[in-house]
Amino acid sequence: MLQTREIALNRWLSEQFNNSHIALKPLTGDAGFRRYFRFEHKKNSYIAVDAPSTYCNNQAFIDIQANIKQAGILVPELKYVDNQNGFFCLSDLGDTMLADKLSLSSMKYCYQQAMALIPQLASLNVANLAAFDDDFVQMELNIFVEWLLGEHLAITLNEQELHQLQQCFDVLKQNISAQPKVFMHRDFHSRNLMWLEQGIAVIDFQDAVHGPVTYDIVSLLRDCYVKWPNEQVVELFDYFVSTYGAYLIDEQIDRATWWRWFELTGLQRHVKAAGIFARLKHRDGKDGYLKDIPLTLAYIIDVSSHYPELEYLHHLVKTTVVPALEARSNKQ
């Protein structure tokens, strides 16, 4: 099936470029169902995308790309589109991600450049976006129970334990519900931001939703793939609130409220991500994200330790989930 689609993609691209020979070079896999290729034509480089319409919301990609571009934010250009078959030809933004520029000495400057995009994104039209509401958040949290606990670690919770965990999940849902809602990229992290001479470009935006105001900043500063010293995260977060807070929220919000929003929103994201990394392995046959589960669990343990109402989640992950994950890794 994949080979058949690649042949069809190649044929379609050839037609767009006057029946030229197209040599596709596969790029590193996406966490979703999309596949990316690079090719050259007359010394220009392009990105080809195979995005099966059965699994990918391609119209959302097209609409959101136009929305972001209109705001003056750098995004890949849509050169050619076959929405029916799920084929795209995009401009090539190169290989340098924000992640490639980060170090202890550079991260402050790099993140300040990236976070300047957040209020621009937040102001975008949300009319056609899904709402990141209680049902949506609960669906994401359930991935943790089904795929990390159940499928990956064979951990079964009894009725009382499930009730205690749900109480913790309810705290996370209430935190998200309490926040003002804006355009939310949903995967605003260092691997989805491209470092260009003319500025930072945004990619992987097709899953944007109408969601909480702190989601994108916590996705950036508490990245699922890299962890920074907490004092630097706090400094950057305070810079973000003092510099951009008034652009994001009309009313005055005290720093303690901002910080709670930030921490618990990040916690919900890490619970979800831990489950998704396990699902990628067991449902989609992608092993590469298993190595990122320990960091998401470390975030959960650290943040939940500061909130008594999340004591059960803290205890579950620290005393049951992490040992089970370590035992599974040692066994393999």
Coordinates of C-alpha atoms in Angstrom, one line a residue:
M1 CA 0.0 0.0 0.0
L2 CA 2.7 2.5 1.0
Q3 CA 4.8 1.6 -2.1
T4 CA 1.7 2.1 -4.3
R5 CA 1.0 5.5 -2.8
E6 CA 4.6 6.5 -3.3
I7 CA 4.4 5.6 -6.9
A8 CA 1.2 7.6 -7.3
L9 CA 2.7 10.6 -5.5
N10 CA 5.8 10.4 -7.8
R11 CA 3.6 10.3 -10.9
W12 CA 1.5 13.2 -9.7
L13 CA 4.6 15.3 -9.0
S14 CA 6.0 14.5 -12.4
E15 CA 2.8 15.8 -14.0
Q16 CA 3.0 19.1 -12.0
F17 CA 6.6 19.6 -13.2
N18 CA 6.0 19.1 -16.9
N19 CA 6.6 15.3 -16.8
S20 CA 10.0 15.7 -15.3
H21 CA 11.8 12.9 -13.6
I22 CA 11.3 13.2 -9.8
A23 CA 13.5 11.4 -7.4
L24 CA 12.0 11.2 -3.9
K25 CA 14.2 11.0 -0.8
P26 CA 12.3 9.9 2.3
L27 CA 12.6 12.2 5.4
T28 CA 12.4 11.2 9.0
G29 CA 9.0 9.8 9.9
D30 CA 6.1 11.9 11.3
A31 CA 4.3 10.8 14.5
G32 CA 1.1 10.7 12.4
F33 CA 0.2 9.1 9.2
R34 CA 1.9 11.6 6.9
R35 CA 5.1 10.7 5.1
Y36 CA 7.5 13.4 3.9
F37 CA 10.0 13.3 1.0
R38 CA 12.5 15.8 -0.4
F39 CA 13.2 16.2 -4.1
E40 CA 14.9 18.7 -6.4
H41 CA 13.8 20.2 -9.7
K42 CA 15.9 22.6 -11.7
K43 CA 18.1 23.2 -8.6
N44 CA 15.2 24.1 -6.4
S45 CA 14.3 21.9 -3.5
Y46 CA 10.8 20.9 -2.5
I47 CA 9.0 18.8 0.1
A48 CA 6.4 16.2 -1.1
V49 CA 3.8 15.0 1.4
D50 CA 1.8 11.8 1.3
A51 CA -1.2 12.4 3.6
P52 CA -3.9 9.7 3.1
S53 CA -7.2 11.5 3.3
T54 CA -8.7 8.6 5.3
Y55 CA -6.4 9.4 8.3
C56 CA -5.4 13.0 7.7
N57 CA -7.4 16.2 7.9
N58 CA -5.9 17.7 4.8
Q59 CA -8.5 20.5 4.4
A60 CA -7.5 21.7 7.9
F61 CA -3.9 21.8 6.8
I62 CA -4.8 23.9 3.8
D63 CA -7.1 26.3 5.7
I64 CA -4.8 26.8 8.7
Q65 CA -1.8 27.3 6.4
A66 CA -3.7 30.2 4.8
N67 CA -4.7 31.6 8.1
I68 CA -1.2 31.6 9.5
K69 CA 0.4 32.9 6.3
Q70 CA -2.1 35.8 6.2
A71 CA -0.9 36.8 9.7
G72 CA 2.6 37.3 8.3
I73 CA 4.0 34.2 10.0
L74 CA 6.4 32.0 8.0
V75 CA 4.9 28.7 6.9
P76 CA 5.6 26.3 4.1
E77 CA 4.2 27.5 0.8
L78 CA 1.6 25.2 -0.9
K79 CA 3.0 24.8 -4.4
Y80 CA 0.6 22.1 -5.6
V81 CA -2.2 20.3 -3.9
D82 CA -4.2 17.2 -4.7
N83 CA -6.6 17.2 -1.8
Q84 CA -8.6 14.2 -3.0
N85 CA -5.6 11.9 -3.0
G86 CA -3.8 13.6 -0.1
F87 CA -0.7 14.7 -2.1
F88 CA 1.1 18.0 -1.4
C89 CA 4.1 19.8 -2.8
L90 CA 5.5 22.3 -0.4
S91 CA 8.4 24.8 -0.4
D92 CA 11.4 23.4 1.4
L93 CA 12.3 25.2 4.6
G94 CA 15.5 23.3 5.1
D95 CA 16.8 21.0 7.8
T96 CA 17.5 23.4 10.7
M97 CA 15.0 23.1 13.5
L98 CA 14.9 25.4 16.5
A99 CA 15.9 22.2 18.4
D100 CA 19.2 22.3 16.5
K101 CA 20.0 25.8 17.7
L102 CA 19.4 25.1 21.4
S103 CA 22.1 25.0 24.1
L104 CA 22.3 26.3 27.6
S105 CA 23.9 29.5 26.4
S106 CA 21.5 30.0 23.4
M107 CA 18.2 28.8 24.7
K108 CA 17.1 32.1 26.2
Y109 CA 17.5 34.0 23.0
C110 CA 16.1 31.2 20.8
Y111 CA 13.0 30.7 23.0
Q112 CA 12.3 34.4 23.2
Q113 CA 12.3 34.5 19.4
A114 CA 9.9 31.6 19.3
M115 CA 7.5 32.8 22.0
A116 CA 7.1 36.1 20.1
L117 CA 5.0 34.0 17.6
I118 CA 2.5 32.8 20.2
P119 CA 0.5 36.0 20.6
Q120 CA 0.4 36.3 16.8
L121 CA -1.0 32.7 16.6
A122 CA -3.3 33.3 19.5
S123 CA -5.0 36.2 17.6
L124 CA -5.9 34.1 14.6
N125 CA -9.5 33.2 13.6
V126 CA -10.8 30.1 15.5
A127 CA -14.2 29.8 13.8
N128 CA -13.5 26.5 12.1
L129 CA -11.3 24.9 14.8
A130 CA -12.3 22.1 17.2
A131 CA -12.8 23.1 20.8
F132 CA -10.3 21.8 23.3
D133 CA -13.1 21.2 25.8
D134 CA -13.7 18.7 28.6
D135 CA -14.6 15.9 26.2
F136 CA -11.5 16.5 24.1
V137 CA -9.2 16.7 27.2
Q138 CA -10.7 13.5 28.7
M139 CA -10.2 11.7 25.4
E140 CA -6.5 12.6 25.5
L141 CA -6.1 11.6 29.1
N142 CA -7.8 8.2 28.4
I143 CA -4.9 7.4 26.0
F144 CA -2.6 7.3 29.0
V145 CA -4.8 4.7 30.7
E146 CA -5.5 2.6 27.7
W147 CA -2.2 2.6 25.9
L148 CA 0.6 3.2 28.5
L149 CA -0.9 1.6 31.5
G150 CA -2.9 -1.2 29.9
E151 CA -1.3 -2.0 26.6
H152 CA 2.3 -1.2 27.2
L153 CA 2.8 -2.0 30.9
A154 CA -0.1 -4.4 31.6
I155 CA -1.1 -2.3 34.6
T156 CA -4.8 -2.8 35.6
L157 CA -6.4 -0.3 38.0
N158 CA -9.3 -1.4 40.2
E159 CA -12.5 0.6 40.5
Q160 CA -11.3 2.7 43.4
E161 CA -7.9 3.4 41.7
L162 CA -9.6 4.5 38.5
H163 CA -11.9 6.8 40.6
Q164 CA -8.9 8.4 42.2
L165 CA -7.1 8.8 38.9
Q166 CA -10.2 10.4 37.4
Q167 CA -10.4 12.9 40.3
C168 CA -6.8 13.9 39.3
F169 CA -7.9 14.1 35.7
D170 CA -10.8 16.3 36.7
V171 CA -8.4 18.8 38.3
L172 CA -6.5 19.0 35.0
K173 CA -9.7 19.4 33.0
Q174 CA -10.9 22.2 35.4
N175 CA -7.6 24.0 35.0
I176 CA -7.9 24.0 31.2
S177 CA -11.6 25.0 31.4
A178 CA -10.7 28.0 33.6
Q179 CA -8.4 29.6 31.0
P180 CA -9.2 32.0 28.3
K181 CA -9.3 30.2 24.9
V182 CA -7.3 31.2 21.8
F183 CA -6.0 29.7 18.6
M184 CA -3.7 26.9 19.9
H185 CA -1.1 25.3 17.7
R186 CA -1.1 22.2 19.9
D187 CA 2.4 21.0 19.0
F188 CA 4.4 24.3 19.4
H189 CA 7.8 22.8 20.3
S190 CA 11.4 23.0 19.1
R191 CA 11.0 20.3 16.4
N192 CA 8.1 22.0 14.8
L193 CA 9.8 25.4 14.5
M194 CA 12.2 25.9 11.6
W195 CA 15.2 28.3 12.0
L196 CA 15.5 30.4 8.8
E197 CA 17.6 33.5 8.0
Q198 CA 14.4 35.5 7.8
G199 CA 12.9 34.3 11.0
I200 CA 11.2 31.2 12.6
A201 CA 8.8 29.3 10.5
V202 CA 5.9 27.1 11.9
I203 CA 5.1 23.6 10.7
D204 CA 2.9 20.7 11.7
F205 CA 0.0 23.1 12.5
Q206 CA -2.9 21.0 11.0
D207 CA -4.1 19.8 14.5
A208 CA -4.6 23.4 15.8
V209 CA -7.6 23.8 18.1
H210 CA -9.4 26.5 20.1
G211 CA -7.8 26.0 23.5
P212 CA -6.2 27.3 26.7
V213 CA -3.9 30.3 26.6
T214 CA -0.9 28.6 28.2
Y215 CA -0.8 25.4 26.1
D216 CA 1.6 26.6 23.4
I217 CA 4.0 28.3 25.8
V218 CA 4.2 25.2 28.0
S219 CA 4.6 23.0 24.9
L220 CA 7.7 25.2 24.1
L221 CA 9.3 25.5 27.5
R222 CA 8.5 22.0 28.8
D223 CA 9.2 20.2 25.6
C224 CA 8.5 16.4 25.6
Y225 CA 11.9 15.9 23.9
V226 CA 14.2 18.1 25.9
K227 CA 14.3 19.3 29.6
W228 CA 15.9 22.5 30.8
P229 CA 16.8 23.6 34.4
N230 CA 13.7 24.8 36.1
E231 CA 15.1 28.2 37.0
Q232 CA 15.6 28.9 33.3
V233 CA 12.1 27.8 32.5
V234 CA 10.7 30.0 35.3
E235 CA 12.7 33.0 34.0
L236 CA 11.5 32.5 30.4
F237 CA 7.9 32.0 31.6
D238 CA 7.9 35.2 33.6
Y239 CA 9.4 37.0 30.6
F240 CA 6.6 35.6 28.4
V241 CA 3.8 36.7 30.8
S242 CA 5.3 40.2 31.4
T243 CA 5.9 40.8 27.7
Y244 CA 2.9 39.2 26.1
G245 CA 0.3 38.5 28.8
A246 CA -1.6 41.7 28.2
Y247 CA -1.9 40.8 24.5
L248 CA -3.3 37.4 25.3
I249 CA -5.8 38.2 28.1
D250 CA -7.9 41.3 28.5
E251 CA -8.2 41.0 32.3
Q252 CA -5.5 41.3 34.9
I253 CA -4.4 37.8 36.0
D254 CA -2.0 37.4 38.9
R255 CA 1.3 35.5 38.5
A256 CA 0.2 32.6 40.8
T257 CA -2.8 31.9 38.5
W258 CA -0.6 32.1 35.4
W259 CA 1.8 29.7 36.9
R260 CA -0.8 27.2 38.0
W261 CA -2.4 27.3 34.5
F262 CA 1.0 26.7 33.0
E263 CA 2.0 23.8 35.2
L264 CA -1.2 21.9 35.1
T265 CA -1.7 22.4 31.4
G266 CA 1.8 21.0 30.9
L267 CA 0.9 18.1 33.1
Q268 CA -2.1 17.3 31.0
R269 CA 0.0 17.4 27.9
H270 CA 2.7 15.1 29.4
V271 CA 0.1 12.6 30.5
K272 CA -1.4 12.5 27.0
A273 CA 2.1 12.3 25.4
A274 CA 3.1 9.4 27.5
G275 CA 0.1 7.5 26.3
I276 CA 0.5 8.6 22.7
F277 CA 4.2 7.4 22.6
A278 CA 3.0 4.0 23.8
R279 CA 0.2 4.0 21.2
L280 CA 2.6 4.8 18.4
K281 CA 4.5 1.6 19.3
H282 CA 1.5 -0.8 19.7
R283 CA -1.0 0.6 17.2
D284 CA 1.2 2.2 14.6
G285 CA 4.4 0.1 14.8
K286 CA 6.6 3.1 15.5
D287 CA 9.2 2.3 18.3
G288 CA 11.1 5.5 18.1
Y289 CA 9.1 7.4 20.6
L290 CA 9.4 4.9 23.5
K291 CA 12.6 6.5 24.5
D292 CA 10.7 9.8 25.2
I293 CA 8.3 8.3 27.7
P294 CA 10.7 8.5 30.7
L295 CA 11.0 12.3 30.3
T296 CA 7.2 12.8 30.2
L297 CA 6.9 10.7 33.3
A298 CA 9.6 12.7 35.1
Y299 CA 7.7 15.9 34.3
I300 CA 4.5 14.3 35.7
I301 CA 6.2 13.3 38.9
D302 CA 7.9 16.7 39.4
V303 CA 4.9 18.9 38.8
S304 CA 2.3 16.7 40.6
S305 CA 4.5 16.7 43.7
H306 CA 3.6 20.4 44.2
Y307 CA -0.2 19.9 44.1
P308 CA -1.8 17.9 47.0
E309 CA -4.9 17.4 44.9
L310 CA -2.8 15.4 42.5
E311 CA -1.2 13.1 45.1
Y312 CA -2.7 9.9 43.6
L313 CA -1.3 10.6 40.1
H314 CA 2.1 11.4 41.7
H315 CA 2.1 8.2 43.7
L316 CA 0.8 6.1 40.7
V317 CA 3.5 7.3 38.3
K318 CA 6.3 7.3 40.8
T319 CA 5.7 3.9 42.5
T320 CA 4.0 1.9 39.9
V321 CA 4.4 3.3 36.3
V322 CA 8.1 4.1 36.4
P323 CA 9.2 0.8 38.0
A324 CA 7.0 -1.1 35.5
L325 CA 8.6 0.8 32.6
E326 CA 12.1 0.1 33.9
A327 CA 11.3 -3.6 34.4
R328 CA 10.0 -3.8 30.9
S329 CA 13.1 -2.0 29.5
N330 CA 15.5 -4.3 31.5
K331 CA 13.6 -7.4 30.3
Q332 CA 14.0 -6.4 26.7

